[in-house]
Amino acid sequence: MACYFRRAIAEQVSRAVGVSSEKILHHIHAIPVHRKRESRDFQLHLKSLLNDPLDAASYQEKTEILTDKFISDSTISEFELARGVLTFTVNRPLLVKKVLHKIRHDGSRYGFTSELLSDVPKGLTLVEYSSPNISKKFHVGHLRSTIIGNFIANLKKAVGNEVIRVNYLGDWGLQFGLLGAGFSKFGCEEKLKSNALQHLFEVYVKVNAEADKDEEMKQSAYEFMKKLESGHPQALSLWTHFRGLSIEEYSKVYKRLGVQFDEYSGESFYIEKSQDVLNLLQNKNILTITKDGTGVVDLTENRDMSAYSTVMRSDRTSLYITRDIAAAIDRMEKYNFDEMVYVTDKSQQKHFQNLFKILKMLGKDKVNHCHHVMFGRVQGMQTRRGDVVFLEDVLDEARARMLQNMAKTETSKPIEDPADTAEKIGVAALIIQDFKGQLQSDYRFNWDEALQSCGDTGVFLQYTHARLQSLLTLWSTREEEDFNVSCLQEPTAIATVKHLLRYDEVIQKTLKELQPRYMVAYLMGLGHLANVAHNALHVKGSSQEVAHARLYLFNTIRVVLSSGMKLLGITPVDKM
Ligand code: ARG
């Protein structure tokens, strides 16, 4: 594994130039594998050994010492210093042995136990994601929030944090006034039971249209909302009913996506606590009442009101941001988290900046550990029913299209539950398409592109995993038995091992920037290497010893591929 070699290199360099090996360790990087040419294994920039990067004399001195003193040994077989970069090639048999043994030993924890991640702060991370609005559209933005949040929660957990997954529902506001006022006219209890999300949306659309024309309907919506705000038992019980059924339904759909939550929270939880927030703001003298009676917080340094945030309506009721302030303070007190991550599209950037600013004004220092992870817009995600309205539609579409593709391919093997397999592949396709680029960028979604079986797609990853799995099942070997390293010295085998070696660095980078694209690129690389290896390193027709070594390699590839896919939120399939 990488740490073993990094350490060996660091120790030798340290002995030569007198810099502590701990310091050097973090600057040694595995060199990514190139498809065409062979490269060295590790590199270290000489500059990283200097205390003062401008110290030319010391640079020259270190260069000379290193060229003189560095020797090849049983671990490091070659060493070169060129243009300020030290590169190293390590002993081939040792490389294969160390990496494959480590994967075999660590299994799905491989990479996450690396020394590289030892200084990652561990603690309680609260991740808030998905957060749709009941009775309104579940748009593509909510889908992105769901899969990105799930990925962040998986990642934080995998590197040793305790994680709480929160869904903060939009379960308050005028939409409930409208539903409450119009349900008796447009609603149907049976339809509500059979598909709450769809039915509430239908009712909402109808009442909304009616309220646009009919002043009376609008008025009764306001009245219902008022009743809710003041805790009227009947109004509340209808609201609880809608909310409960919606959550039941959401959980089912999330399950199809492989996503779950520890807590379904929502704006409604913070109606009363918002009043406490307003009092707190008032006591701290940061609430200004305007002449229309609304309450605002001045966000400027010199208090000139050139930037402010409205936190109170003239009837003293709360707004979206007020409830967020209350929710944040509540979570700080209730969980005493070490870090909190909100995942929404970038249109809410200002909202979260204001939120964090107000929390800071309130002296809530934990806000320094709150982050807003934002993402760009997706265009062109259409289902057969048109624009995305429900998460279920997207999943149905992905499954249906995938089933169709599977039926077309002759090579598809008979599988027990084709719909389930199609769903897992379809979800993988959605996730990879979404995670390929920088999260902040907008992108155009295309079903055909996402569902291609070659190219950098989720289908390709699933295909590679299934192909490896079926090879391993076909030739079930005694895995506990060791293998002969000399049977794995072909350039293809070495390149694959070198790629496997780099997994911890990729985890580290993915974590540092909270960008899944590094992991996606890595897994695509692994997938291509796996297929090349599969075609070049035959098991059939090889001697028992060679076959065993190759299967050992294939199994380690499968372990790492599966681990990376799961981290992204994909359930690997064994057959397709
Ligand atoms: N329900 C909101 C929406 O759909 C997203 C909530 C984001 N989270 C938060 N704490 N404000 O736009």
Coordinates of C-alpha atoms and ligand atoms in Angstrom, one line a residue:
M1 CA 0.0 0.0 0.0
A2 CA 1.0 3.5 -0.6
C3 CA 1.8 4.4 3.0
Y4 CA 4.5 1.7 3.2
F5 CA 6.3 3.2 0.2
R6 CA 5.8 6.8 1.1
R7 CA 7.3 6.1 4.5
A8 CA 10.3 4.3 3.0
I9 CA 10.9 7.2 0.7
A10 CA 10.4 9.8 3.4
E11 CA 12.8 8.1 5.7
Q12 CA 15.6 8.0 3.1
V13 CA 15.1 11.6 2.0
S14 CA 15.0 12.6 5.7
R15 CA 18.2 10.9 6.5
A16 CA 19.9 12.6 3.5
V17 CA 18.7 16.2 4.0
G18 CA 17.8 16.3 7.7
V19 CA 14.2 17.3 7.3
S20 CA 11.7 15.3 9.5
S21 CA 10.2 12.4 7.7
E22 CA 6.7 13.3 9.0
K23 CA 7.0 16.6 7.1
I24 CA 8.1 14.9 3.9
L25 CA 5.5 12.2 4.0
H26 CA 2.6 14.5 3.1
H27 CA 4.4 15.8 0.0
I28 CA 5.0 12.4 -1.6
H29 CA 2.4 11.6 -4.2
A30 CA 1.7 8.6 -6.3
I31 CA 2.1 9.4 -10.0
P32 CA -1.2 8.8 -11.9
V33 CA -1.0 5.9 -14.4
H34 CA -0.8 6.9 -18.0
R35 CA -2.5 4.7 -20.6
K36 CA 0.2 4.9 -23.1
R37 CA 3.5 5.3 -21.3
E38 CA 5.1 3.8 -18.3
S39 CA 6.0 6.3 -15.6
R40 CA 7.7 6.3 -12.3
D41 CA 5.6 5.6 -9.1
F42 CA 6.1 8.5 -6.7
Q43 CA 7.1 12.1 -6.8
L44 CA 8.3 14.7 -4.4
H45 CA 8.9 18.4 -5.2
L46 CA 12.2 19.5 -3.8
K47 CA 10.7 22.9 -2.9
S48 CA 8.5 21.2 -0.3
L49 CA 11.6 20.3 1.7
L50 CA 12.6 23.9 2.1
N51 CA 11.5 26.1 5.0
D52 CA 11.9 29.2 3.0
P53 CA 10.9 28.5 -0.6
L54 CA 13.2 31.4 -1.8
D55 CA 16.3 30.1 -0.2
A56 CA 18.3 29.3 -3.4
A57 CA 21.5 28.3 -1.6
S58 CA 19.8 25.7 0.5
Y59 CA 18.0 24.4 -2.5
Q60 CA 21.3 23.9 -4.3
E61 CA 22.8 22.2 -1.3
K62 CA 19.9 19.8 -0.9
T63 CA 20.0 18.9 -4.6
E64 CA 23.7 18.0 -4.3
I65 CA 23.2 16.0 -1.1
L66 CA 20.4 14.1 -2.5
T67 CA 22.1 13.2 -5.7
D68 CA 25.1 12.1 -3.7
K69 CA 23.5 10.3 -0.9
F70 CA 20.3 8.7 -2.2
I71 CA 20.8 5.0 -2.9
S72 CA 18.6 2.4 -4.2
D73 CA 17.7 -0.3 -1.8
S74 CA 15.3 -3.3 -1.5
T75 CA 12.3 -1.0 -1.6
I76 CA 13.2 1.9 -3.9
S77 CA 14.8 0.6 -7.0
E78 CA 15.3 3.9 -9.0
F79 CA 15.5 7.5 -8.2
E80 CA 15.9 10.6 -10.3
L81 CA 16.1 14.3 -9.7
A82 CA 15.1 16.5 -12.6
R83 CA 13.8 20.0 -12.7
G84 CA 13.3 20.1 -9.0
V85 CA 11.2 17.0 -8.8
L86 CA 12.4 13.8 -7.3
T87 CA 10.8 10.7 -8.8
F88 CA 11.0 7.2 -7.5
T89 CA 10.3 3.7 -8.8
V90 CA 9.7 1.0 -6.2
N91 CA 10.6 -2.6 -6.3
R92 CA 8.0 -4.3 -8.6
P93 CA 7.3 -7.6 -6.7
L94 CA 7.2 -5.7 -3.5
L95 CA 4.8 -3.2 -4.9
V96 CA 2.4 -5.9 -6.1
K97 CA 2.6 -7.8 -2.9
K98 CA 2.1 -4.9 -0.5
V99 CA -0.8 -3.3 -2.4
L100 CA -2.8 -6.5 -3.0
H101 CA -2.2 -7.8 0.5
K102 CA -3.4 -4.6 2.0
I103 CA -6.6 -4.6 0.0
R104 CA -7.2 -8.2 0.8
H105 CA -6.7 -7.4 4.5
D106 CA -8.6 -4.1 4.7
G107 CA -11.4 -5.1 2.3
S108 CA -14.0 -2.3 1.9
R109 CA -12.0 -0.2 4.5
Y110 CA -9.0 -0.1 2.2
G111 CA -7.9 3.5 1.6
F112 CA -10.0 4.9 4.4
T113 CA -7.5 3.6 7.0
S114 CA -4.6 5.3 5.3
E115 CA -2.1 7.4 7.2
L116 CA -2.9 10.2 4.8
L117 CA -6.3 10.6 6.5
S118 CA -5.1 10.3 10.0
D119 CA -5.1 14.1 10.7
V120 CA -8.6 14.5 9.3
P121 CA -10.6 16.0 12.2
K122 CA -13.1 13.4 13.4
G123 CA -16.3 14.3 15.2
L124 CA -20.0 14.7 14.6
T125 CA -21.1 15.9 11.2
L126 CA -24.6 17.0 10.5
V127 CA -25.5 16.8 6.8
E128 CA -28.8 18.4 5.7
Y129 CA -29.9 17.5 2.2
S130 CA -32.8 16.8 -0.1
S131 CA -35.3 19.0 1.8
P132 CA -38.2 19.1 -0.7
N133 CA -41.3 21.2 -0.2
I134 CA -44.4 19.2 0.5
S135 CA -47.1 19.6 -2.1
K136 CA -44.8 21.4 -4.5
K137 CA -42.5 20.1 -7.2
F138 CA -39.6 17.8 -6.4
H139 CA -37.4 19.4 -9.0
V140 CA -34.0 18.4 -10.3
G141 CA -32.4 20.6 -7.7
H142 CA -33.8 18.4 -5.0
L143 CA -32.6 15.3 -6.8
R144 CA -29.1 16.9 -6.9
S145 CA -29.2 17.9 -3.3
T146 CA -30.3 14.3 -2.4
I147 CA -27.5 12.5 -4.2
I148 CA -24.8 15.1 -3.3
G149 CA -25.8 15.2 0.4
N150 CA -25.9 11.4 0.5
F151 CA -22.4 11.2 -1.0
I152 CA -21.0 13.8 1.5
A153 CA -22.6 11.9 4.4
N154 CA -21.1 8.6 3.1
L155 CA -17.7 10.2 2.8
K156 CA -17.7 11.8 6.2
K157 CA -18.8 8.5 7.7
A158 CA -16.2 6.5 5.9
V159 CA -13.3 8.6 7.1
G160 CA -14.5 8.1 10.7
N161 CA -17.0 10.8 11.6
E162 CA -20.3 10.2 13.3
V163 CA -22.9 11.4 10.8
I164 CA -26.5 12.7 11.3
R165 CA -28.5 12.9 8.1
V166 CA -31.3 15.5 8.2
N167 CA -34.1 16.2 5.7
Y168 CA -35.4 19.7 6.4
L169 CA -38.8 19.7 4.7
G170 CA -40.5 22.7 3.4
D171 CA -43.5 21.8 5.4
W172 CA -44.9 25.2 6.3
G173 CA -46.1 28.3 4.5
L174 CA -49.0 29.4 2.3
Q175 CA -49.1 26.1 0.4
F176 CA -50.6 24.5 3.5
G177 CA -53.1 27.3 3.8
L178 CA -54.1 26.6 0.2
L179 CA -54.3 22.8 0.8
G180 CA -56.2 23.3 4.0
A181 CA -58.7 25.6 2.4
G182 CA -59.1 23.6 -0.8
F183 CA -58.8 20.0 0.2
S184 CA -62.5 19.6 1.0
K185 CA -63.3 20.8 -2.5
F186 CA -60.6 19.1 -4.6
G187 CA -59.1 16.5 -2.4
C188 CA -59.9 12.8 -2.1
E189 CA -58.9 10.8 0.9
E190 CA -58.4 7.6 -1.1
K191 CA -56.1 9.2 -3.7
L192 CA -54.2 10.7 -0.8
K193 CA -53.7 7.3 0.7
S194 CA -52.5 5.7 -2.5
N195 CA -50.2 8.4 -3.6
A196 CA -49.9 11.4 -1.2
L197 CA -47.2 13.4 -3.0
Q198 CA -48.9 13.2 -6.4
H199 CA -52.4 14.0 -5.0
L200 CA -51.3 16.9 -2.8
F201 CA -49.5 18.4 -5.7
E202 CA -52.7 18.1 -7.9
V203 CA -54.8 19.7 -5.2
Y204 CA -52.3 22.4 -4.7
V205 CA -52.2 23.2 -8.4
K206 CA -56.0 23.4 -8.5
V207 CA -56.5 25.5 -5.4
N208 CA -53.7 27.8 -6.5
A209 CA -55.4 28.4 -9.8
E210 CA -58.7 29.0 -8.1
A211 CA -57.2 31.4 -5.6
D212 CA -55.8 33.4 -8.5
K213 CA -59.3 34.1 -9.7
D214 CA -61.3 33.9 -6.6
E215 CA -60.6 36.3 -3.8
E216 CA -62.6 34.3 -1.4
M217 CA -60.5 31.2 -1.9
K218 CA -57.4 33.3 -1.3
Q219 CA -58.8 34.7 1.9
S220 CA -59.7 31.3 3.3
A221 CA -56.2 30.1 2.5
Y222 CA -54.8 33.0 4.6
E223 CA -57.3 32.2 7.3
F224 CA -56.3 28.5 7.4
M225 CA -52.7 29.6 7.6
K226 CA -53.5 31.9 10.5
K227 CA -55.2 29.0 12.2
L228 CA -52.2 26.8 11.7
E229 CA -49.9 29.5 13.0
S230 CA -52.0 29.9 16.2
G231 CA -52.1 26.1 16.7
H232 CA -55.7 25.5 16.0
P233 CA -56.2 21.7 16.7
Q234 CA -58.3 20.8 13.6
A235 CA -56.1 22.7 11.2
L236 CA -53.0 21.1 12.8
S237 CA -54.4 17.6 12.6
L238 CA -55.1 18.0 8.8
W239 CA -51.6 19.4 8.4
T240 CA -50.1 16.5 10.4
H241 CA -52.0 14.1 8.2
F242 CA -50.6 15.5 5.0
R243 CA -47.1 15.7 6.3
G244 CA -47.1 12.2 7.7
L245 CA -48.4 10.6 4.5
S246 CA -45.9 12.6 2.4
I247 CA -43.0 11.4 4.5
E248 CA -44.1 7.8 4.2
E249 CA -44.1 8.2 0.5
Y250 CA -40.8 10.0 0.3
S251 CA -39.1 7.3 2.3
K252 CA -40.2 4.7 -0.2
V253 CA -38.8 6.6 -3.1
Y254 CA -35.6 7.5 -1.2
K255 CA -35.2 3.8 -0.6
R256 CA -35.2 3.1 -4.3
L257 CA -32.4 5.7 -4.6
G258 CA -30.5 4.0 -1.7
V259 CA -30.8 7.1 0.5
Q260 CA -32.0 7.4 4.0
F261 CA -32.3 10.0 6.8
D262 CA -31.9 9.9 10.5
E263 CA -34.3 12.7 11.0
Y264 CA -37.1 14.3 9.1
S265 CA -37.1 17.8 10.4
G266 CA -38.8 20.8 8.7
E267 CA -39.6 24.4 8.8
S268 CA -42.7 23.7 10.9
F269 CA -40.5 22.7 13.8
Y270 CA -39.3 26.2 14.2
I271 CA -42.4 28.4 14.2
E272 CA -42.3 28.9 18.0
K273 CA -38.6 29.0 18.2
S274 CA -38.6 31.7 15.5
Q275 CA -40.3 33.9 18.0
D276 CA -37.5 33.3 20.5
V277 CA -35.0 34.2 17.7
L278 CA -36.9 37.5 17.2
N279 CA -36.7 38.2 20.9
L280 CA -33.0 37.4 21.0
L281 CA -32.4 39.7 18.0
Q282 CA -34.3 42.4 19.7
N283 CA -32.5 42.0 23.0
K284 CA -29.2 42.2 21.2
N285 CA -30.3 45.4 19.4
I286 CA -29.9 43.9 16.0
L287 CA -33.6 43.9 15.0
T288 CA -34.8 47.1 13.3
I289 CA -38.5 47.6 12.8
T290 CA -39.2 49.4 9.5
K291 CA -42.0 51.8 9.0
D292 CA -44.2 49.1 7.5
G293 CA -43.8 47.1 10.6
T294 CA -41.5 44.4 9.2
G295 CA -38.4 43.4 11.2
V296 CA -35.0 43.5 9.5
V297 CA -31.4 42.9 10.4
D298 CA -28.8 45.3 9.1
L299 CA -25.9 43.2 7.6
T300 CA -23.4 46.0 7.0
E301 CA -20.4 46.8 9.1
N302 CA -21.1 50.6 9.3
R303 CA -24.8 50.1 9.8
D304 CA -26.0 51.9 6.7
M305 CA -28.7 49.4 5.8
S306 CA -27.2 49.0 2.3
A307 CA -27.6 45.3 2.9
Y308 CA -30.2 43.7 5.2
S309 CA -32.2 40.6 5.7
T310 CA -36.0 40.6 6.5
V311 CA -36.6 38.3 9.4
M312 CA -40.2 39.2 10.5
R313 CA -43.4 40.0 8.7
S314 CA -45.5 42.9 9.9
D315 CA -47.8 40.5 11.8
R316 CA -44.7 39.2 13.6
T317 CA -44.7 35.8 11.8
S318 CA -41.4 34.3 10.7
L319 CA -39.8 33.9 7.3
Y320 CA -37.7 31.2 5.7
I321 CA -34.5 32.7 7.1
T322 CA -35.9 33.2 10.6
R323 CA -36.8 29.5 10.7
D324 CA -33.3 28.7 9.5
I325 CA -31.7 30.7 12.3
A326 CA -33.9 28.9 14.8
A327 CA -33.0 25.5 13.3
A328 CA -29.3 26.2 13.3
I329 CA -29.3 27.3 16.9
D330 CA -31.4 24.3 17.9
R331 CA -29.1 21.9 16.2
M332 CA -26.1 23.5 17.8
E333 CA -27.6 23.0 21.2
K334 CA -29.2 19.6 20.6
Y335 CA -26.3 17.9 18.8
N336 CA -23.4 20.0 19.6
F337 CA -22.1 19.0 16.2
D338 CA -18.5 19.6 15.1
E339 CA -19.5 20.6 11.6
M340 CA -22.7 21.1 9.7
V341 CA -23.2 21.0 5.9
Y342 CA -26.2 22.3 4.0
V343 CA -26.6 21.1 0.4
T344 CA -28.7 23.3 -1.9
D345 CA -28.4 24.8 -5.4
K346 CA -26.4 28.0 -5.8
S347 CA -29.4 30.3 -6.0
Q348 CA -29.5 30.0 -2.2
Q349 CA -25.9 31.2 -1.8
K350 CA -26.9 34.7 -0.5
H351 CA -29.5 33.1 1.9
F352 CA -26.8 31.1 3.6
Q353 CA -24.3 33.9 3.6
N354 CA -26.9 36.0 5.4
L355 CA -27.8 33.2 7.7
F356 CA -24.2 32.7 8.7
K357 CA -23.7 36.4 9.2
I358 CA -26.7 36.7 11.5
L359 CA -25.6 33.7 13.5
K360 CA -22.2 35.3 13.9
M361 CA -23.9 38.5 15.1
L362 CA -25.7 36.4 17.7
G363 CA -22.4 35.2 18.9
K364 CA -22.9 31.6 17.8
D365 CA -19.3 30.6 17.1
K366 CA -20.2 27.2 15.8
V367 CA -21.2 29.0 12.6
N368 CA -17.5 28.9 11.7
H369 CA -18.0 25.1 11.2
C370 CA -21.1 25.5 9.1
H371 CA -20.8 25.2 5.3
H372 CA -23.0 25.6 2.4
V373 CA -22.2 23.1 -0.4
M374 CA -23.8 24.4 -3.5
F375 CA -24.4 23.1 -7.0
G376 CA -25.4 24.3 -10.4
R377 CA -28.5 23.9 -12.4
V378 CA -29.4 21.0 -14.6
Q379 CA -31.2 21.6 -17.9
G380 CA -33.0 19.2 -20.1
M381 CA -34.0 16.6 -17.6
Q382 CA -37.4 15.5 -19.0
T383 CA -39.3 12.4 -18.4
R384 CA -42.1 11.0 -20.5
R385 CA -44.5 13.0 -18.4
G386 CA -42.6 16.2 -19.2
D387 CA -40.7 18.2 -16.6
V388 CA -39.6 16.5 -13.4
V389 CA -42.3 16.9 -10.8
F390 CA -41.7 13.9 -8.7
L391 CA -38.6 12.0 -7.8
E392 CA -40.4 8.8 -8.6
D393 CA -40.8 9.9 -12.3
V394 CA -37.0 10.2 -12.7
L395 CA -36.4 6.8 -11.2
D396 CA -39.1 5.2 -13.3
E397 CA -37.7 6.8 -16.4
A398 CA -34.2 5.6 -15.7
R399 CA -35.4 2.1 -14.9
A400 CA -37.6 1.9 -18.0
R401 CA -34.9 3.2 -20.4
M402 CA -32.4 0.8 -18.9
L403 CA -34.7 -2.2 -19.2
Q404 CA -35.2 -1.3 -22.8
N405 CA -31.4 -1.1 -23.4
M406 CA -30.9 -4.4 -21.6
A407 CA -33.5 -6.1 -23.7
K408 CA -31.7 -4.9 -26.8
T409 CA -28.3 -6.3 -25.9
E410 CA -27.8 -9.9 -26.8
T411 CA -25.0 -10.4 -24.3
S412 CA -27.3 -9.7 -21.3
K413 CA -27.4 -12.8 -19.2
P414 CA -30.7 -14.0 -17.7
I415 CA -31.1 -12.3 -14.3
E416 CA -33.6 -12.9 -11.6
D417 CA -35.0 -9.5 -11.1
P418 CA -34.3 -7.4 -14.2
A419 CA -36.4 -4.4 -13.0
D420 CA -34.3 -4.2 -9.8
T421 CA -31.0 -4.5 -11.7
A422 CA -32.2 -2.0 -14.3
E423 CA -33.0 0.4 -11.5
K424 CA -29.6 0.1 -9.9
I425 CA -27.9 0.7 -13.2
G426 CA -30.2 3.6 -14.0
V427 CA -29.5 5.2 -10.6
A428 CA -25.7 4.7 -11.2
A429 CA -26.1 6.4 -14.6
L430 CA -27.9 9.4 -13.0
I431 CA -25.3 9.7 -10.2
I432 CA -22.3 9.6 -12.5
Q433 CA -23.7 12.0 -15.0
D434 CA -24.3 14.4 -12.1
F435 CA -20.9 13.9 -10.4
K436 CA -18.7 14.1 -13.5
G437 CA -18.2 17.8 -13.4
Q438 CA -17.6 20.5 -10.9
L439 CA -20.6 20.6 -8.6
Q440 CA -21.0 24.4 -9.0
S441 CA -21.3 24.1 -12.8
D442 CA -24.6 24.0 -14.6
Y443 CA -24.9 21.1 -17.1
R444 CA -27.3 19.8 -19.7
F445 CA -28.7 16.3 -18.9
N446 CA -29.1 13.8 -21.6
W447 CA -30.6 10.3 -21.1
D448 CA -28.9 8.7 -24.0
E449 CA -25.5 10.0 -23.0
A450 CA -26.0 9.0 -19.4
L451 CA -27.1 5.5 -20.3
Q452 CA -24.4 4.6 -22.7
S453 CA -22.6 1.4 -21.9
C454 CA -19.2 2.6 -23.0
G455 CA -17.7 5.9 -22.2
D456 CA -17.5 7.4 -18.7
T457 CA -20.9 6.4 -17.5
G458 CA -22.5 4.7 -14.5
V459 CA -23.5 1.9 -16.8
F460 CA -19.9 1.3 -17.7
L461 CA -19.0 1.1 -14.0
Q462 CA -21.8 -1.3 -13.3
Y463 CA -20.9 -3.4 -16.3
T464 CA -17.3 -3.6 -15.2
H465 CA -18.3 -4.6 -11.7
A466 CA -20.6 -7.3 -13.0
R467 CA -18.0 -8.6 -15.4
L468 CA -15.4 -8.9 -12.6
Q469 CA -18.0 -10.5 -10.3
S470 CA -19.0 -13.1 -12.8
L471 CA -15.4 -14.0 -13.6
L472 CA -14.8 -14.4 -9.9
T473 CA -17.9 -16.5 -9.4
L474 CA -17.0 -18.7 -12.4
W475 CA -13.5 -19.4 -11.1
S476 CA -14.2 -19.4 -7.4
T477 CA -10.7 -19.8 -5.9
R478 CA -9.4 -20.2 -2.4
E479 CA -9.0 -16.6 -1.7
E480 CA -7.2 -17.1 1.6
E481 CA -4.4 -18.7 -0.3
D482 CA -1.4 -16.4 -1.1
F483 CA -0.4 -15.8 -4.6
N484 CA 2.9 -15.7 -6.4
V485 CA 3.9 -12.1 -7.2
S486 CA 6.1 -13.2 -10.1
C487 CA 2.9 -14.1 -11.9
L488 CA 1.8 -10.5 -11.9
Q489 CA 4.6 -8.6 -13.5
E490 CA 3.0 -7.7 -16.9
P491 CA 2.8 -4.0 -17.6
T492 CA -1.0 -4.2 -17.4
A493 CA -0.9 -5.8 -14.0
I494 CA 1.6 -3.3 -12.7
A495 CA -0.4 -0.3 -14.1
T496 CA -3.5 -1.6 -12.4
V497 CA -1.7 -2.1 -9.1
K498 CA -0.3 1.4 -9.3
H499 CA -3.7 2.8 -9.8
L500 CA -5.1 0.8 -6.8
L501 CA -2.2 2.3 -4.8
R502 CA -3.5 5.8 -5.3
Y503 CA -6.9 5.3 -3.9
D504 CA -6.2 7.0 -0.6
E505 CA -4.9 10.1 -2.3
V506 CA -8.1 10.3 -4.3
I507 CA -10.2 9.9 -1.1
Q508 CA -8.1 12.7 0.5
K509 CA -8.6 15.1 -2.4
T510 CA -12.3 14.3 -2.7
L511 CA -12.7 15.0 1.0
K512 CA -10.7 18.2 0.9
E513 CA -12.7 19.7 -1.9
L514 CA -16.0 17.9 -1.3
Q515 CA -16.1 17.2 -5.1
P516 CA -17.1 13.8 -6.2
R517 CA -15.6 14.2 -9.6
Y518 CA -12.1 13.1 -8.4
M519 CA -13.6 9.8 -7.3
V520 CA -15.5 9.5 -10.5
A521 CA -12.4 10.1 -12.6
Y522 CA -10.5 7.6 -10.5
L523 CA -13.2 4.9 -10.9
M524 CA -13.4 5.4 -14.6
G525 CA -9.6 4.9 -14.8
L526 CA -9.9 1.8 -12.7
G527 CA -12.8 0.5 -14.9
H528 CA -10.7 0.9 -18.1
L529 CA -7.7 -0.8 -16.5
A530 CA -9.9 -3.6 -15.3
N531 CA -11.2 -4.2 -18.7
V532 CA -7.8 -4.1 -20.3
A533 CA -6.5 -6.5 -17.7
H534 CA -9.6 -8.7 -18.2
N535 CA -8.8 -9.0 -21.9
A536 CA -5.0 -9.4 -21.5
L537 CA -4.6 -11.5 -18.4
H538 CA -6.6 -14.7 -19.1
V539 CA -7.6 -17.0 -16.4
K540 CA -8.9 -19.7 -18.7
G541 CA -6.0 -21.7 -20.2
S542 CA -3.4 -20.4 -17.7
S543 CA -1.5 -22.5 -15.2
Q544 CA -3.1 -22.9 -11.8
E545 CA -0.6 -20.6 -10.2
V546 CA -1.0 -17.8 -12.8
A547 CA -4.8 -18.1 -12.8
H548 CA -4.9 -17.8 -9.0
A549 CA -2.7 -14.7 -9.0
R550 CA -4.8 -13.1 -11.7
L551 CA -8.0 -13.9 -9.9
Y552 CA -6.5 -12.4 -6.7
L553 CA -5.8 -9.2 -8.7
F554 CA -9.3 -9.1 -10.1
N555 CA -10.8 -9.5 -6.7
T556 CA -8.9 -6.6 -5.3
I557 CA -10.0 -4.5 -8.3
R558 CA -13.6 -5.5 -7.6
V559 CA -13.2 -4.6 -3.9
V560 CA -11.9 -1.1 -4.6
L561 CA -14.4 -0.5 -7.5
S562 CA -17.3 -1.5 -5.3
S563 CA -16.0 0.6 -2.4
G564 CA -15.8 3.7 -4.6
M565 CA -19.2 3.2 -6.2
K566 CA -20.8 2.8 -2.8
L567 CA -19.2 5.9 -1.6
L568 CA -20.9 7.8 -4.4
G569 CA -24.2 6.2 -3.5
I570 CA -24.3 3.5 -6.2
T571 CA -25.3 -0.1 -5.4
P572 CA -23.0 -2.3 -7.5
V573 CA -24.7 -5.1 -9.4
D574 CA -23.3 -8.6 -9.7
K575 CA -25.0 -9.5 -12.9
M576 CA -26.4 -7.5 -15.9
Ligands
ARG1 N1 -37.0 23.5 1.0 C1 -36.0 24.4 0.4 C2 -36.2 24.5 -1.1 O1 -36.7 23.6 -1.6 C3 -34.6 23.9 0.7 C4 -34.2 23.9 2.1 C5 -32.7 24.1 2.3 N2 -32.3 24.0 3.7 C6 -32.3 25.0 4.5 N3 -31.9 24.8 5.8 N4 -32.8 26.2 4.2 O2 -35.7 25.4 -1.7

